């Protein structure tokens, strides 16, 4: 949170530790998993592990923030997706409002009508919904006002050259203003410098994530990080 400087959330990141090839980044295996629809069972495993971890942290009293989990368009188009997600959440016993589902803007715009219906059902169940990588998916403003969402996440491509690039400054200010007028939260991705953070605070951005605060880390390292902070 940029106002209080408190840690208010964590994002679950998928990494594949291959026995021979080592650590394989998600941009190499997620697209393939989406192509062959393995993303549906894989997405369930990721969701379940993330929510179980959140439950453990809540029970231990070391973290009371939200768990953000990326959701693939392939998962959203699966007929039983919502039922499966809600069943897993109820079995684990975590309040839906503490789970933030991130959906990419590009997928929403590809299937706008269906996406709105699915996201509305998820919102009705109490999940927090955010649009990931906002600004890269060519949103129609007429659809944006109808989307049942809570948060816009400004894509890192607009943040990386702040505060020096005048075009990026204008775009980020416009996205923040748009979010505020739509009564949405706004988060900046990829924040790496104090100068970027200062610009975002000056322009009333709600929250931020990125290497300035922490690089991706294991569960164990995050628990140490929380205790130190």
PDB file of C-alpha atoms in Angstrom:
ATOM      1  CA  UNK A   1       0.000   0.000   0.000  1.00  0.00           C
ATOM      2  CA  UNK A   2       1.624   3.254  -1.124  1.00  0.00           C
ATOM      3  CA  UNK A   3       0.030   5.382   1.577  1.00  0.00           C
ATOM      4  CA  UNK A   4       0.684   3.225   4.644  1.00  0.00           C
ATOM      5  CA  UNK A   5       3.716   1.362   3.228  1.00  0.00           C
ATOM      6  CA  UNK A   6       2.209  -1.851   4.607  1.00  0.00           C
ATOM      7  CA  UNK A   7       2.334  -5.219   2.840  1.00  0.00           C
ATOM      8  CA  UNK A   8      -1.280  -5.838   1.859  1.00  0.00           C
ATOM      9  CA  UNK A   9      -0.993  -8.677  -0.626  1.00  0.00           C
ATOM     10  CA  UNK A  10       1.077 -11.343  -2.300  1.00  0.00           C
ATOM     11  CA  UNK A  11       0.874 -12.799  -5.805  1.00  0.00           C
ATOM     12  CA  UNK A  12       1.233 -16.532  -6.429  1.00  0.00           C
ATOM     13  CA  UNK A  13       3.720 -17.194  -9.243  1.00  0.00           C
ATOM     14  CA  UNK A  14       4.020 -20.499 -11.099  1.00  0.00           C
ATOM     15  CA  UNK A  15       7.545 -21.841 -11.691  1.00  0.00           C
ATOM     16  CA  UNK A  16       8.545 -25.224 -13.128  1.00  0.00           C
ATOM     17  CA  UNK A  17      11.616 -26.771 -11.541  1.00  0.00           C
ATOM     18  CA  UNK A  18      12.619 -29.294 -14.207  1.00  0.00           C
ATOM     19  CA  UNK A  19      14.950 -32.142 -13.052  1.00  0.00           C
ATOM     20  CA  UNK A  20      17.313 -31.638 -16.006  1.00  0.00           C
ATOM     21  CA  UNK A  21      16.641 -28.171 -17.442  1.00  0.00           C
ATOM     22  CA  UNK A  22      16.400 -26.341 -14.143  1.00  0.00           C
ATOM     23  CA  UNK A  23      13.975 -23.480 -13.544  1.00  0.00           C
ATOM     24  CA  UNK A  24      11.667 -22.952 -16.514  1.00  0.00           C
ATOM     25  CA  UNK A  25       9.849 -19.569 -16.585  1.00  0.00           C
ATOM     26  CA  UNK A  26       6.062 -19.412 -17.043  1.00  0.00           C
ATOM     27  CA  UNK A  27       6.212 -17.733 -20.464  1.00  0.00           C
ATOM     28  CA  UNK A  28       7.735 -20.986 -21.777  1.00  0.00           C
ATOM     29  CA  UNK A  29       5.288 -23.530 -20.345  1.00  0.00           C
ATOM     30  CA  UNK A  30       2.020 -21.671 -19.676  1.00  0.00           C
ATOM     31  CA  UNK A  31       1.233 -20.989 -23.390  1.00  0.00           C
ATOM     32  CA  UNK A  32       1.801 -24.694 -24.179  1.00  0.00           C
ATOM     33  CA  UNK A  33      -0.414 -25.696 -21.248  1.00  0.00           C
ATOM     34  CA  UNK A  34      -3.119 -23.379 -22.589  1.00  0.00           C
ATOM     35  CA  UNK A  35      -2.845 -24.845 -26.090  1.00  0.00           C
ATOM     36  CA  UNK A  36      -3.438 -28.421 -24.950  1.00  0.00           C
ATOM     37  CA  UNK A  37      -5.851 -27.387 -22.165  1.00  0.00           C
ATOM     38  CA  UNK A  38      -3.615 -28.792 -19.435  1.00  0.00           C
ATOM     39  CA  UNK A  39      -4.031 -25.292 -18.017  1.00  0.00           C
ATOM     40  CA  UNK A  40      -7.387 -26.371 -16.574  1.00  0.00           C
ATOM     41  CA  UNK A  41      -6.038 -29.028 -14.132  1.00  0.00           C
ATOM     42  CA  UNK A  42      -2.779 -27.082 -13.671  1.00  0.00           C
ATOM     43  CA  UNK A  43      -4.739 -23.936 -12.802  1.00  0.00           C
ATOM     44  CA  UNK A  44      -6.709 -25.858 -10.184  1.00  0.00           C
ATOM     45  CA  UNK A  45      -3.495 -27.135  -8.590  1.00  0.00           C
ATOM     46  CA  UNK A  46      -2.048 -23.600  -8.489  1.00  0.00           C
ATOM     47  CA  UNK A  47      -5.274 -22.193  -7.027  1.00  0.00           C
ATOM     48  CA  UNK A  48      -5.515 -24.916  -4.375  1.00  0.00           C
ATOM     49  CA  UNK A  49      -1.855 -24.619  -3.307  1.00  0.00           C
ATOM     50  CA  UNK A  50      -2.083 -20.827  -3.118  1.00  0.00           C
ATOM     51  CA  UNK A  51      -5.296 -20.796  -1.075  1.00  0.00           C
ATOM     52  CA  UNK A  52      -3.990 -23.511   1.253  1.00  0.00           C
ATOM     53  CA  UNK A  53      -0.859 -21.432   1.813  1.00  0.00           C
ATOM     54  CA  UNK A  54      -2.956 -18.370   2.574  1.00  0.00           C
ATOM     55  CA  UNK A  55      -4.971 -20.383   5.093  1.00  0.00           C
ATOM     56  CA  UNK A  56      -1.782 -21.553   6.831  1.00  0.00           C
ATOM     57  CA  UNK A  57      -0.484 -17.988   7.094  1.00  0.00           C
ATOM     58  CA  UNK A  58      -3.824 -16.742   8.408  1.00  0.00           C
ATOM     59  CA  UNK A  59      -3.996 -19.486  11.037  1.00  0.00           C
ATOM     60  CA  UNK A  60      -0.414 -18.741  12.103  1.00  0.00           C
ATOM     61  CA  UNK A  61      -1.234 -15.039  12.366  1.00  0.00           C
ATOM     62  CA  UNK A  62       1.697 -13.926  10.212  1.00  0.00           C
ATOM     63  CA  UNK A  63      -0.174 -12.618   7.158  1.00  0.00           C
ATOM     64  CA  UNK A  64      -3.663 -11.163   6.824  1.00  0.00           C
ATOM     65  CA  UNK A  65      -3.412  -9.734   3.301  1.00  0.00           C
ATOM     66  CA  UNK A  66      -4.862 -10.938   0.013  1.00  0.00           C
ATOM     67  CA  UNK A  67      -3.589 -13.742  -2.193  1.00  0.00           C
ATOM     68  CA  UNK A  68      -3.612 -12.783  -5.891  1.00  0.00           C
ATOM     69  CA  UNK A  69      -3.858 -15.695  -8.328  1.00  0.00           C
ATOM     70  CA  UNK A  70      -3.664 -15.452 -12.108  1.00  0.00           C
ATOM     71  CA  UNK A  71      -6.517 -17.064 -14.030  1.00  0.00           C
ATOM     72  CA  UNK A  72      -6.077 -18.151 -17.635  1.00  0.00           C
ATOM     73  CA  UNK A  73      -8.650 -17.486 -20.327  1.00  0.00           C
ATOM     74  CA  UNK A  74      -8.760 -21.242 -20.926  1.00  0.00           C
ATOM     75  CA  UNK A  75      -9.879 -21.733 -17.337  1.00  0.00           C
ATOM     76  CA  UNK A  76     -12.532 -19.025 -17.587  1.00  0.00           C
ATOM     77  CA  UNK A  77     -14.040 -20.686 -20.653  1.00  0.00           C
ATOM     78  CA  UNK A  78     -14.351 -24.044 -18.867  1.00  0.00           C
ATOM     79  CA  UNK A  79     -18.048 -24.704 -17.952  1.00  0.00           C
ATOM     80  CA  UNK A  80     -17.280 -26.053 -14.461  1.00  0.00           C
ATOM     81  CA  UNK A  81     -14.552 -23.530 -13.613  1.00  0.00           C
ATOM     82  CA  UNK A  82     -16.547 -21.462 -11.115  1.00  0.00           C
ATOM     83  CA  UNK A  83     -18.025 -24.520  -9.388  1.00  0.00           C
ATOM     84  CA  UNK A  84     -14.597 -26.129  -8.977  1.00  0.00           C
ATOM     85  CA  UNK A  85     -12.975 -22.933  -7.686  1.00  0.00           C
ATOM     86  CA  UNK A  86     -15.720 -22.284  -5.153  1.00  0.00           C
ATOM     87  CA  UNK A  87     -15.657 -25.917  -3.979  1.00  0.00           C
ATOM     88  CA  UNK A  88     -11.886 -25.760  -3.368  1.00  0.00           C
ATOM     89  CA  UNK A  89     -12.214 -22.445  -1.523  1.00  0.00           C
ATOM     90  CA  UNK A  90     -14.986 -23.720   0.731  1.00  0.00           C
ATOM     91  CA  UNK A  91     -13.098 -26.938   1.532  1.00  0.00           C
ATOM     92  CA  UNK A  92     -10.029 -24.957   2.603  1.00  0.00           C
ATOM     93  CA  UNK A  93     -12.069 -22.379   4.500  1.00  0.00           C
ATOM     94  CA  UNK A  94     -10.728 -19.046   3.275  1.00  0.00           C
ATOM     95  CA  UNK A  95     -13.008 -16.036   2.818  1.00  0.00           C
ATOM     96  CA  UNK A  96     -13.479 -15.309  -0.901  1.00  0.00           C
ATOM     97  CA  UNK A  97     -12.792 -11.604  -0.357  1.00  0.00           C
ATOM     98  CA  UNK A  98      -9.193 -12.487   0.546  1.00  0.00           C
ATOM     99  CA  UNK A  99      -8.610 -14.097  -2.854  1.00  0.00           C
ATOM    100  CA  UNK A 100      -7.886 -11.821  -5.803  1.00  0.00           C
ATOM    101  CA  UNK A 101      -8.346 -13.359  -9.250  1.00  0.00           C
ATOM    102  CA  UNK A 102      -6.279 -11.695 -11.972  1.00  0.00           C
ATOM    103  CA  UNK A 103      -7.544 -11.852 -15.556  1.00  0.00           C
ATOM    104  CA  UNK A 104      -5.659 -10.416 -18.525  1.00  0.00           C
ATOM    105  CA  UNK A 105      -7.230  -7.525 -20.361  1.00  0.00           C
ATOM    106  CA  UNK A 106      -6.517  -9.111 -23.762  1.00  0.00           C
ATOM    107  CA  UNK A 107      -8.611 -12.205 -22.965  1.00  0.00           C
ATOM    108  CA  UNK A 108     -11.517 -10.169 -21.645  1.00  0.00           C
ATOM    109  CA  UNK A 109     -11.614  -8.138 -24.842  1.00  0.00           C
ATOM    110  CA  UNK A 110     -11.497 -11.307 -26.958  1.00  0.00           C
ATOM    111  CA  UNK A 111     -14.592 -12.731 -25.267  1.00  0.00           C
ATOM    112  CA  UNK A 112     -16.172  -9.633 -23.748  1.00  0.00           C
ATOM    113  CA  UNK A 113     -19.781 -10.757 -23.262  1.00  0.00           C
ATOM    114  CA  UNK A 114     -18.893 -14.203 -21.877  1.00  0.00           C
ATOM    115  CA  UNK A 115     -16.142 -12.713 -19.701  1.00  0.00           C
ATOM    116  CA  UNK A 116     -18.516 -10.210 -18.128  1.00  0.00           C
ATOM    117  CA  UNK A 117     -20.975 -12.979 -17.232  1.00  0.00           C
ATOM    118  CA  UNK A 118     -18.279 -15.211 -15.716  1.00  0.00           C
ATOM    119  CA  UNK A 119     -16.594 -12.401 -13.788  1.00  0.00           C
ATOM    120  CA  UNK A 120     -19.956 -11.230 -12.442  1.00  0.00           C
ATOM    121  CA  UNK A 121     -20.628 -14.700 -11.042  1.00  0.00           C
ATOM    122  CA  UNK A 122     -17.187 -14.735  -9.386  1.00  0.00           C
ATOM    123  CA  UNK A 123     -17.750 -11.259  -7.964  1.00  0.00           C
ATOM    124  CA  UNK A 124     -21.149 -12.337  -6.617  1.00  0.00           C
ATOM    125  CA  UNK A 125     -19.390 -15.144  -4.748  1.00  0.00           C
ATOM    126  CA  UNK A 126     -17.191 -12.555  -3.055  1.00  0.00           C
ATOM    127  CA  UNK A 127     -13.915 -12.914  -4.975  1.00  0.00           C
ATOM    128  CA  UNK A 128     -11.892  -9.773  -5.700  1.00  0.00           C
ATOM    129  CA  UNK A 129     -11.409  -9.332  -9.462  1.00  0.00           C
ATOM    130  CA  UNK A 130      -8.561  -7.415 -11.085  1.00  0.00           C
ATOM    131  CA  UNK A 131      -7.554  -6.732 -14.691  1.00  0.00           C
ATOM    132  CA  UNK A 132      -3.911  -7.637 -15.182  1.00  0.00           C
ATOM    133  CA  UNK A 133      -1.565  -5.813 -17.608  1.00  0.00           C
ATOM    134  CA  UNK A 134      -4.045  -2.970 -18.092  1.00  0.00           C
ATOM    135  CA  UNK A 135      -3.275  -0.730 -21.045  1.00  0.00           C
ATOM    136  CA  UNK A 136      -2.033  -3.471 -23.363  1.00  0.00           C
ATOM    137  CA  UNK A 137      -5.293  -5.121 -24.407  1.00  0.00           C
ATOM    138  CA  UNK A 138      -7.063  -2.313 -26.267  1.00  0.00           C
ATOM    139  CA  UNK A 139     -10.062  -2.114 -23.974  1.00  0.00           C
ATOM    140  CA  UNK A 140     -13.293  -0.723 -25.264  1.00  0.00           C
ATOM    141  CA  UNK A 141     -14.439   1.904 -22.788  1.00  0.00           C
ATOM    142  CA  UNK A 142     -18.030   0.835 -23.341  1.00  0.00           C
ATOM    143  CA  UNK A 143     -17.125  -2.655 -22.075  1.00  0.00           C
ATOM    144  CA  UNK A 144     -14.841  -1.373 -19.324  1.00  0.00           C
ATOM    145  CA  UNK A 145     -17.690   0.414 -17.570  1.00  0.00           C
ATOM    146  CA  UNK A 146     -19.657  -2.868 -17.518  1.00  0.00           C
ATOM    147  CA  UNK A 147     -16.879  -5.102 -16.221  1.00  0.00           C
ATOM    148  CA  UNK A 148     -17.570  -6.397 -12.686  1.00  0.00           C
ATOM    149  CA  UNK A 149     -14.076  -5.689 -11.381  1.00  0.00           C
ATOM    150  CA  UNK A 150     -12.419  -4.138  -8.323  1.00  0.00           C
ATOM    151  CA  UNK A 151      -8.947  -3.214  -9.559  1.00  0.00           C
ATOM    152  CA  UNK A 152      -6.851  -2.182 -12.570  1.00  0.00           C
ATOM    153  CA  UNK A 153      -3.205  -3.257 -12.643  1.00  0.00           C
ATOM    154  CA  UNK A 154      -1.091  -0.865 -14.728  1.00  0.00           C
ATOM    155  CA  UNK A 155       1.211  -2.860 -16.991  1.00  0.00           C
ATOM    156  CA  UNK A 156       4.940  -2.637 -16.197  1.00  0.00           C
ATOM    157  CA  UNK A 157       5.692  -1.374 -19.719  1.00  0.00           C
ATOM    158  CA  UNK A 158       4.191   1.996 -18.721  1.00  0.00           C
ATOM    159  CA  UNK A 159       6.013   2.067 -15.380  1.00  0.00           C
ATOM    160  CA  UNK A 160       9.581   1.137 -16.328  1.00  0.00           C
ATOM    161  CA  UNK A 161      10.518   4.550 -17.791  1.00  0.00           C
ATOM    162  CA  UNK A 162       8.832   6.660 -15.102  1.00  0.00           C
ATOM    163  CA  UNK A 163       9.247   9.448 -14.209  1.00  0.00           C
ATOM    164  CA  UNK A 164      11.377  10.466 -17.209  1.00  0.00           C
ATOM    165  CA  UNK A 165       9.214   9.477 -20.172  1.00  0.00           C
ATOM    166  CA  UNK A 166       6.533  12.126 -20.758  1.00  0.00           C
ATOM    167  CA  UNK A 167       4.260   9.760 -22.697  1.00  0.00           C
ATOM    168  CA  UNK A 168       4.333   7.121 -19.963  1.00  0.00           C
ATOM    169  CA  UNK A 169       3.668   9.813 -17.362  1.00  0.00           C
ATOM    170  CA  UNK A 170       0.596  10.926 -19.284  1.00  0.00           C
ATOM    171  CA  UNK A 171      -0.662   7.363 -19.773  1.00  0.00           C
ATOM    172  CA  UNK A 172      -0.205   6.383 -16.115  1.00  0.00           C
ATOM    173  CA  UNK A 173      -1.930   9.559 -14.927  1.00  0.00           C
ATOM    174  CA  UNK A 174      -4.813   8.858 -17.317  1.00  0.00           C
ATOM    175  CA  UNK A 175      -5.189   5.241 -16.128  1.00  0.00           C
ATOM    176  CA  UNK A 176      -5.177   6.330 -12.481  1.00  0.00           C
ATOM    177  CA  UNK A 177      -7.765   9.025 -13.191  1.00  0.00           C
ATOM    178  CA  UNK A 178      -9.899   6.543 -15.132  1.00  0.00           C
ATOM    179  CA  UNK A 179      -9.752   4.015 -12.284  1.00  0.00           C
ATOM    180  CA  UNK A 180     -10.607   6.615  -9.653  1.00  0.00           C
ATOM    181  CA  UNK A 181     -13.591   7.886 -11.615  1.00  0.00           C
ATOM    182  CA  UNK A 182     -14.840   4.331 -12.068  1.00  0.00           C
ATOM    183  CA  UNK A 183     -14.360   3.815  -8.291  1.00  0.00           C
ATOM    184  CA  UNK A 184     -11.736   1.128  -8.862  1.00  0.00           C
ATOM    185  CA  UNK A 185      -8.470   0.489  -7.064  1.00  0.00           C
ATOM    186  CA  UNK A 186      -5.312   0.907  -9.115  1.00  0.00           C
ATOM    187  CA  UNK A 187      -2.023  -0.942  -8.710  1.00  0.00           C
ATOM    188  CA  UNK A 188       1.228  -0.353 -10.606  1.00  0.00           C
ATOM    189  CA  UNK A 189       3.271  -3.382 -11.663  1.00  0.00           C
ATOM    190  CA  UNK A 190       7.026  -3.591 -12.096  1.00  0.00           C
ATOM    191  CA  UNK A 191       8.052  -0.817  -9.703  1.00  0.00           C
ATOM    192  CA  UNK A 192      11.827  -0.944  -9.284  1.00  0.00           C
ATOM    193  CA  UNK A 193      12.972   2.525  -8.191  1.00  0.00           C
ATOM    194  CA  UNK A 194      12.156   5.081  -5.498  1.00  0.00           C
ATOM    195  CA  UNK A 195      11.620   7.660  -8.252  1.00  0.00           C
ATOM    196  CA  UNK A 196       8.895   5.501  -9.802  1.00  0.00           C
ATOM    197  CA  UNK A 197       7.304   5.020  -6.395  1.00  0.00           C
ATOM    198  CA  UNK A 198       7.400   8.764  -5.681  1.00  0.00           C
ATOM    199  CA  UNK A 199       5.666   9.536  -8.994  1.00  0.00           C
ATOM    200  CA  UNK A 200       2.930   6.989  -8.267  1.00  0.00           C
ATOM    201  CA  UNK A 201       2.359   8.353  -4.747  1.00  0.00           C
ATOM    202  CA  UNK A 202       2.231  11.903  -6.096  1.00  0.00           C
ATOM    203  CA  UNK A 203      -0.454  10.834  -8.568  1.00  0.00           C
ATOM    204  CA  UNK A 204      -2.587   8.937  -6.032  1.00  0.00           C
ATOM    205  CA  UNK A 205      -1.907   5.373  -7.149  1.00  0.00           C
ATOM    206  CA  UNK A 206      -3.217   3.046  -4.433  1.00  0.00           C
ATOM    207  CA  UNK A 207      -0.657   0.266  -4.416  1.00  0.00           C
ATOM    208  CA  UNK A 208       2.367  -1.162  -6.196  1.00  0.00           C
ATOM    209  CA  UNK A 209       4.374  -4.328  -6.633  1.00  0.00           C
ATOM    210  CA  UNK A 210       7.829  -4.998  -8.013  1.00  0.00           C
ATOM    211  CA  UNK A 211      11.512  -5.467  -7.266  1.00  0.00           C
ATOM    212  CA  UNK A 212      11.661  -2.255  -5.209  1.00  0.00           C
ATOM    213  CA  UNK A 213       9.707  -4.110  -2.537  1.00  0.00           C
ATOM    214  CA  UNK A 214      10.787  -7.680  -3.183  1.00  0.00           C
ATOM    215  CA  UNK A 215      11.889 -10.101  -5.873  1.00  0.00           C
ATOM    216  CA  UNK A 216       9.930 -13.367  -6.220  1.00  0.00           C
ATOM    217  CA  UNK A 217      10.709 -15.704  -3.347  1.00  0.00           C
ATOM    218  CA  UNK A 218       9.863 -19.072  -1.835  1.00  0.00           C
ATOM    219  CA  UNK A 219       7.276 -19.607   0.873  1.00  0.00           C
ATOM    220  CA  UNK A 220       9.986 -19.927   3.509  1.00  0.00           C
ATOM    221  CA  UNK A 221      11.758 -16.748   2.425  1.00  0.00           C
ATOM    222  CA  UNK A 222       8.467 -14.843   2.353  1.00  0.00           C
ATOM    223  CA  UNK A 223       7.727 -15.851   5.925  1.00  0.00           C
ATOM    224  CA  UNK A 224      11.136 -14.506   6.994  1.00  0.00           C
ATOM    225  CA  UNK A 225      10.469 -11.362   4.964  1.00  0.00           C
ATOM    226  CA  UNK A 226       7.157 -10.822   6.770  1.00  0.00           C
ATOM    227  CA  UNK A 227       8.732 -11.241  10.191  1.00  0.00           C
ATOM    228  CA  UNK A 228      11.462  -8.720   9.339  1.00  0.00           C
ATOM    229  CA  UNK A 229       8.932  -6.232   7.948  1.00  0.00           C
TER     230      UNK A 229
END
